[in-house]
Amino acid sequence: MAENEPMPQEEEDVLMDVDAEIVPENMDPMEALNIVLTKALHSDGLARGLREVVKALDRKVAHLCVLSKSCDEPSYVKLVQAMCKANKIPLINIPDSKMLGEWCGLCKIDEEGKAQSVVGCSSAAVVNWGQETKAREILMKHIKDQ
């Protein structure tokens, strides 16, 4: 470039907060659970699978436990339910283990943002909430109302 040519103007990058959430006022508790599990996963505060969940429940570090209704082993279900009851940890049941696996990050995301090759997850426990979110407030309100 010649010395007397003006420098091209660089466009300013517009940074958006990726973690900013748009929460509707009447959010479904399952949508709130999805957001809470995602935030916990990003802050490395999510125990996934029976072994990790039982360890978190036994140590009494879990804030919330999620159990899939499609878990085919009745002894697993009884164990998690009994530990949650004994340690006074809230338990939420969801219908499908594939859905829980997707929410817990046990899948690959393709270019279009859709989950591919989802692995089922029988149980998960939130050990660290991550950020304070409106979804967490909605979920806790739902738990108290049960």
Backbone as CSV, one residue per row, in Angstrom:
resi,resn,N_x,N_y,N_z,CA_x,CA_y,CA_z,C_x,C_y,C_z
1,MET,0.834,-1.175,0.000,0.000,0.000,0.000,0.878,1.236,0.000
2,ALA,0.413,2.208,-0.696,1.134,3.474,-0.723,0.920,4.198,0.596
3,GLU,1.887,5.062,0.925,1.822,5.740,2.214,0.677,6.733,2.296
4,ASN,0.274,7.307,1.175,-0.766,8.323,1.236,-2.171,7.753,1.026
5,GLU,-2.303,6.429,0.828,-3.631,5.824,0.717,-4.210,5.628,2.113
6,PRO,-5.482,5.921,2.240,-6.094,5.725,3.561,-6.218,4.230,3.885
7,MET,-6.103,3.924,5.148,-6.260,2.539,5.603,-7.732,2.155,5.483
8,PRO,-8.008,0.953,5.035,-9.410,0.539,4.963,-10.000,0.433,6.376
9,GLN,-11.226,0.858,6.476,-11.908,0.816,7.765,-12.312,-0.625,8.076
10,GLU,-11.942,-1.084,9.231,-12.351,-2.419,9.640,-13.684,-2.305,10.349
11,GLU,-14.544,-3.256,10.012,-15.846,-3.262,10.662,-15.678,-3.750,12.088
12,GLU,-16.421,-3.111,12.985,-16.364,-3.527,14.372,-17.142,-4.824,14.530
13,ASP,-16.552,-5.739,15.251,-17.242,-6.993,15.520,-18.301,-6.742,16.581
14,VAL,-19.469,-7.238,16.312,-20.551,-7.120,17.270,-20.565,-8.413,18.070
15,LEU,-20.270,-8.286,19.340,-20.234,-9.456,20.198,-21.577,-9.617,20.878
16,MET,-22.112,-10.812,20.768,-23.367,-11.115,21.440,-23.081,-12.058,22.590
17,ASP,-23.803,-11.888,23.649,-23.655,-12.779,24.784,-24.340,-14.094,24.453
18,VAL,-23.532,-15.131,24.288,-24.068,-16.424,23.902,-24.910,-17.008,25.022
19,ASP,-24.536,-16.722,26.260,-25.253,-17.275,27.390,-26.511,-16.477,27.739
20,ALA,-26.733,-15.373,27.063,-27.934,-14.604,27.343,-29.147,-15.434,26.956
21,GLU,-30.098,-15.481,27.845,-31.251,-16.320,27.581,-32.497,-15.458,27.401
22,ILE,-33.334,-15.895,26.524,-34.623,-15.252,26.319,-35.644,-16.200,26.922
23,VAL,-36.165,-15.824,28.075,-37.045,-16.702,28.814,-38.467,-16.169,28.744
24,PRO,-39.377,-16.966,28.213,-40.770,-16.543,28.230,-41.322,-16.580,29.655
25,GLU,-42.329,-15.791,29.900,-42.907,-15.701,31.238,-43.533,-17.021,31.694
26,ASN,-44.163,-17.739,30.769,-44.839,-18.983,31.132,-44.053,-20.193,30.621
27,MET,-42.806,-20.292,31.054,-41.939,-21.381,30.617,-42.384,-22.699,31.244
28,ASP,-42.380,-23.736,30.433,-42.679,-25.081,30.874,-41.545,-25.566,31.790
29,PRO,-41.824,-26.307,32.855,-40.752,-26.797,33.734,-39.734,-27.686,33.008
30,MET,-40.151,-28.392,31.971,-39.206,-29.228,31.224,-38.234,-28.367,30.410
31,GLU,-38.717,-27.253,29.873,-37.828,-26.320,29.171,-36.834,-25.715,30.164
32,ALA,-37.332,-25.381,31.347,-36.459,-24.827,32.381,-35.412,-25.856,32.800
33,LEU,-35.809,-27.111,32.903,-34.870,-28.170,33.259,-33.790,-28.313,32.193
34,ASN,-34.176,-28.208,30.938,-33.208,-28.274,29.835,-32.159,-27.172,29.982
35,ILE,-32.593,-25.953,30.252,-31.665,-24.821,30.402,-30.779,-25.017,31.623
36,VAL,-31.361,-25.465,32.730,-30.590,-25.671,33.961,-29.521,-26.741,33.749
37,LEU,-29.882,-27.848,33.093,-28.904,-28.909,32.844,-27.796,-28.431,31.909
38,THR,-28.142,-27.627,30.917,-27.143,-27.097,29.996,-26.182,-26.162,30.718
39,LYS,-26.707,-25.279,31.565,-25.847,-24.363,32.325,-24.939,-25.142,33.278
40,ALA,-25.482,-26.166,33.920,-24.673,-26.982,34.827,-23.585,-27.734,34.059
41,LEU,-23.908,-28.204,32.869,-22.920,-28.901,32.045,-21.783,-27.975,31.658
42,HIS,-22.108,-26.732,31.299,-21.082,-25.765,30.899,-20.201,-25.332,32.068
43,SER,-20.719,-25.424,33.282,-19.908,-25.046,34.444,-19.299,-26.269,35.124
44,ASP,-19.313,-27.404,34.445,-18.742,-28.660,34.943,-19.383,-29.054,36.263
45,GLY,-20.702,-28.903,36.341,-21.412,-29.234,37.566,-22.511,-30.238,37.351
46,LEU,-22.318,-31.161,36.404,-23.354,-32.129,36.091,-22.783,-33.535,36.203
47,ALA,-23.408,-34.347,37.049,-23.037,-35.756,37.165,-23.980,-36.544,36.262
48,ARG,-23.414,-37.324,35.343,-24.225,-38.056,34.372,-23.987,-39.547,34.525
49,GLY,-25.070,-40.302,34.518,-24.963,-41.736,34.644,-25.102,-42.183,36.091
50,LEU,-25.445,-43.448,36.263,-25.752,-43.969,37.586,-24.581,-43.862,38.552
51,ARG,-23.390,-44.220,38.124,-22.229,-44.217,39.020,-21.942,-42.818,39.558
52,GLU,-21.883,-41.817,38.679,-21.595,-40.442,39.108,-22.727,-39.889,39.969
53,VAL,-23.966,-40.207,39.601,-25.117,-39.692,40.343,-25.141,-40.262,41.759
54,VAL,-24.907,-41.563,41.889,-24.908,-42.185,43.214,-23.784,-41.612,44.079
55,LYS,-22.628,-41.362,43.487,-21.536,-40.751,44.254,-21.928,-39.352,44.730
56,ALA,-22.558,-38.556,43.846,-22.971,-37.198,44.219,-24.056,-37.228,45.289
57,LEU,-24.993,-38.163,45.190,-26.048,-38.273,46.192,-25.484,-38.753,47.530
58,ASP,-24.558,-39.692,47.483,-23.970,-40.227,48.703,-23.152,-39.163,49.442
59,ARG,-22.455,-38.332,48.697,-21.649,-37.259,49.298,-22.488,-36.043,49.683
60,LYS,-23.752,-36.053,49.306,-24.704,-34.973,49.588,-24.279,-33.650,48.956
61,VAL,-23.703,-33.720,47.747,-23.304,-32.513,47.039,-24.274,-32.172,45.899
62,ALA,-25.218,-33.057,45.637,-26.181,-32.821,44.556,-27.268,-31.860,45.029
63,HIS,-27.634,-30.917,44.142,-28.716,-29.975,44.438,-30.036,-30.453,43.864
64,LEU,-29.958,-31.247,42.808,-31.138,-31.707,42.088,-30.784,-33.009,41.393
65,CYS,-31.721,-33.947,41.349,-31.502,-35.209,40.665,-32.599,-35.394,39.616
66,VAL,-32.219,-35.923,38.461,-33.160,-36.177,37.376,-33.071,-37.653,37.037
67,LEU,-34.225,-38.314,36.964,-34.278,-39.745,36.697,-35.201,-39.993,35.520
68,SER,-34.765,-40.848,34.610,-35.560,-41.186,33.437,-36.564,-42.273,33.800
69,LYS,-37.812,-42.104,33.362,-38.836,-43.118,33.595,-38.597,-44.355,32.730
70,SER,-37.813,-44.200,31.677,-37.564,-45.336,30.792,-36.375,-46.175,31.238
71,CYS,-35.896,-45.943,32.441,-34.817,-46.762,32.998,-35.384,-48.167,33.219
72,ASP,-34.750,-49.162,32.605,-35.318,-50.507,32.604,-34.885,-51.371,33.780
73,GLU,-34.046,-50.863,34.637,-33.577,-51.632,35.793,-34.256,-51.102,37.062
74,PRO,-35.225,-51.833,37.613,-35.963,-51.335,38.782,-35.085,-51.089,40.010
75,SER,-34.011,-51.843,40.157,-33.139,-51.633,41.328,-32.423,-50.287,41.250
76,TYR,-32.077,-49.819,40.030,-31.464,-48.500,39.858,-32.441,-47.419,40.283
77,VAL,-33.684,-47.563,39.848,-34.713,-46.569,40.156,-34.928,-46.496,41.667
78,LYS,-35.031,-47.655,42.316,-35.241,-47.683,43.766,-34.058,-47.072,44.507
79,LEU,-32.844,-47.361,44.042,-31.647,-46.821,44.687,-31.619,-45.296,44.623
80,VAL,-31.825,-44.748,43.438,-31.781,-43.291,43.272,-32.907,-42.621,44.057
81,GLN,-34.110,-43.190,43.998,-35.231,-42.615,44.734,-34.982,-42.650,46.243
82,ALA,-34.446,-43.759,46.738,-34.190,-43.885,48.173,-33.104,-42.909,48.625
83,MET,-32.047,-42.761,47.828,-30.971,-41.840,48.210,-31.448,-40.394,48.179
84,CYS,-32.278,-40.043,47.207,-32.822,-38.679,47.144,-33.710,-38.402,48.350
85,LYS,-34.531,-39.384,48.704,-35.425,-39.203,49.843,-34.640,-39.106,51.142
86,ALA,-33.633,-39.955,51.306,-32.837,-39.954,52.541,-32.047,-38.661,52.710
87,ASN,-31.546,-38.106,51.613,-30.720,-36.898,51.678,-31.506,-35.622,51.403
88,LYS,-32.826,-35.741,51.235,-33.726,-34.605,50.980,-33.284,-33.800,49.754
89,ILE,-32.992,-34.529,48.670,-32.603,-33.908,47.403,-33.782,-34.023,46.460
90,PRO,-34.209,-32.919,45.823,-35.361,-32.987,44.923,-35.097,-33.924,43.752
91,LEU,-36.132,-34.679,43.373,-36.034,-35.634,42.279,-37.084,-35.287,41.233
92,ILE,-36.651,-35.197,39.981,-37.557,-34.939,38.866,-37.496,-36.130,37.934
93,ASN,-38.663,-36.644,37.548,-38.740,-37.744,36.591,-39.071,-37.191,35.218
94,ILE,-38.334,-37.654,34.219,-38.642,-37.268,32.839,-38.933,-38.538,32.047
95,PRO,-39.699,-38.417,30.965,-40.189,-39.615,30.283,-39.167,-40.408,29.477
96,ASP,-38.149,-39.776,28.927,-37.309,-40.471,27.955,-35.832,-40.312,28.287
97,SER,-35.083,-41.407,28.234,-33.653,-41.352,28.528,-32.857,-40.712,27.388
98,LYS,-33.353,-40.821,26.162,-32.675,-40.168,25.036,-32.753,-38.650,25.176
99,MET,-33.899,-38.153,25.631,-34.060,-36.720,25.848,-33.106,-36.245,26.945
100,LEU,-33.004,-37.007,28.030,-32.087,-36.652,29.109,-30.642,-36.703,28.626
101,GLY,-30.315,-37.694,27.799,-28.972,-37.781,27.238,-28.626,-36.585,26.376
102,GLU,-29.589,-36.126,25.585,-29.368,-34.939,24.747,-29.174,-33.699,25.604
103,TRP,-29.985,-33.545,26.637,-29.886,-32.379,27.513,-28.584,-32.382,28.304
104,CYS,-28.044,-33.569,28.576,-26.799,-33.690,29.343,-25.560,-33.641,28.459
105,GLY,-25.739,-33.483,27.163,-24.601,-33.353,26.265,-24.021,-34.671,25.801
106,LEU,-24.765,-35.743,25.914,-24.288,-37.050,25.469,-24.693,-37.293,24.012
107,CYS,-24.291,-36.379,23.141,-24.627,-36.475,21.724,-23.648,-35.631,20.918
108,LYS,-23.719,-35.804,19.617,-22.940,-34.964,18.711,-23.901,-33.981,18.064
109,ILE,-23.425,-32.764,17.839,-24.245,-31.723,17.227,-23.746,-31.516,15.795
110,ASP,-24.671,-31.585,14.812,-24.267,-31.406,13.421,-24.201,-29.925,13.066
111,GLU,-23.917,-29.641,11.797,-23.744,-28.249,11.347,-25.010,-27.415,11.519
112,GLU,-26.158,-28.055,11.465,-27.426,-27.336,11.576,-27.854,-27.144,13.029
113,GLY,-27.082,-27.676,13.964,-27.395,-27.519,15.373,-28.324,-28.582,15.917
114,LYS,-28.511,-29.663,15.173,-29.393,-30.733,15.622,-28.562,-31.856,16.226
115,ALA,-29.131,-32.504,17.233,-28.423,-33.580,17.927,-28.398,-34.840,17.064
116,GLN,-27.240,-35.451,16.964,-27.059,-36.694,16.226,-26.466,-37.732,17.168
117,SER,-26.745,-38.978,16.937,-26.249,-40.127,17.703,-26.324,-39.873,19.212
118,VAL,-27.549,-39.688,19.688,-27.800,-39.401,21.095,-27.669,-40.692,21.904
119,VAL,-26.946,-40.622,23.007,-26.795,-41.740,23.929,-27.777,-41.538,25.073
120,GLY,-28.497,-42.567,25.438,-29.455,-42.470,26.523,-28.765,-42.294,27.862
121,CYS,-29.429,-41.595,28.769,-28.888,-41.348,30.111,-30.004,-41.664,31.108
122,SER,-29.734,-42.563,32.039,-30.773,-42.962,32.984,-30.962,-41.949,34.106
123,SER,-29.880,-41.283,34.491,-29.989,-40.328,35.589,-28.904,-39.262,35.489
124,ALA,-29.185,-38.125,36.106,-28.232,-37.017,36.145,-28.465,-36.247,37.441
125,ALA,-27.417,-35.595,37.908,-27.525,-34.796,39.130,-26.791,-33.475,38.931
126,VAL,-27.403,-32.400,39.379,-26.781,-31.079,39.310,-25.970,-30.881,40.587
127,VAL,-24.657,-30.742,40.417,-23.748,-30.533,41.538,-23.412,-29.053,41.672
128,ASN,-23.319,-28.363,40.531,-23.026,-26.928,40.498,-24.017,-26.298,39.530
129,TRP,-24.808,-25.347,39.998,-25.850,-24.747,39.169,-25.277,-23.954,37.995
130,GLY,-24.116,-23.403,38.145,-23.613,-22.510,37.106,-24.156,-21.120,37.357
131,GLN,-24.635,-20.479,36.303,-25.167,-19.121,36.420,-26.546,-19.120,37.063
132,GLU,-26.854,-18.006,37.720,-28.214,-17.776,38.198,-29.077,-17.462,36.985
133,THR,-30.134,-18.213,36.800,-31.003,-17.988,35.649,-32.464,-17.964,36.081
134,LYS,-33.267,-17.388,35.243,-34.712,-17.375,35.462,-35.253,-18.801,35.383
135,ALA,-34.649,-19.628,34.529,-35.080,-21.020,34.379,-34.908,-21.780,35.694
136,ARG,-33.839,-21.498,36.414,-33.623,-22.165,37.703,-34.705,-21.772,38.687
137,GLU,-35.068,-20.501,38.705,-36.129,-20.035,39.599,-37.448,-20.721,39.280
138,ILE,-37.763,-20.836,37.986,-39.002,-21.489,37.557,-38.985,-22.957,37.966
139,LEU,-37.855,-23.617,37.792,-37.729,-25.035,38.141,-37.867,-25.239,39.652
140,MET,-37.240,-24.406,40.440,-37.335,-24.534,41.893,-38.762,-24.268,42.383
141,LYS,-39.432,-23.327,41.746,-40.822,-23.053,42.094,-41.687,-24.267,41.786
142,HIS,-41.434,-24.906,40.644,-42.174,-26.106,40.249,-41.936,-27.242,41.255
143,ILE,-40.709,-27.382,41.730,-40.378,-28.438,42.700,-41.091,-28.183,44.017
144,LYS,-41.125,-26.932,44.468,-41.789,-26.605,45.727,-43.297,-26.811,45.641
145,ASP,-43.877,-26.602,44.447,-45.310,-26.751,44.266,-45.756,-28.214,44.211
146,GLN,-44.818,-29.131,44.012,-45.187,-30.548,43.906,-45.544,-31.136,45.236
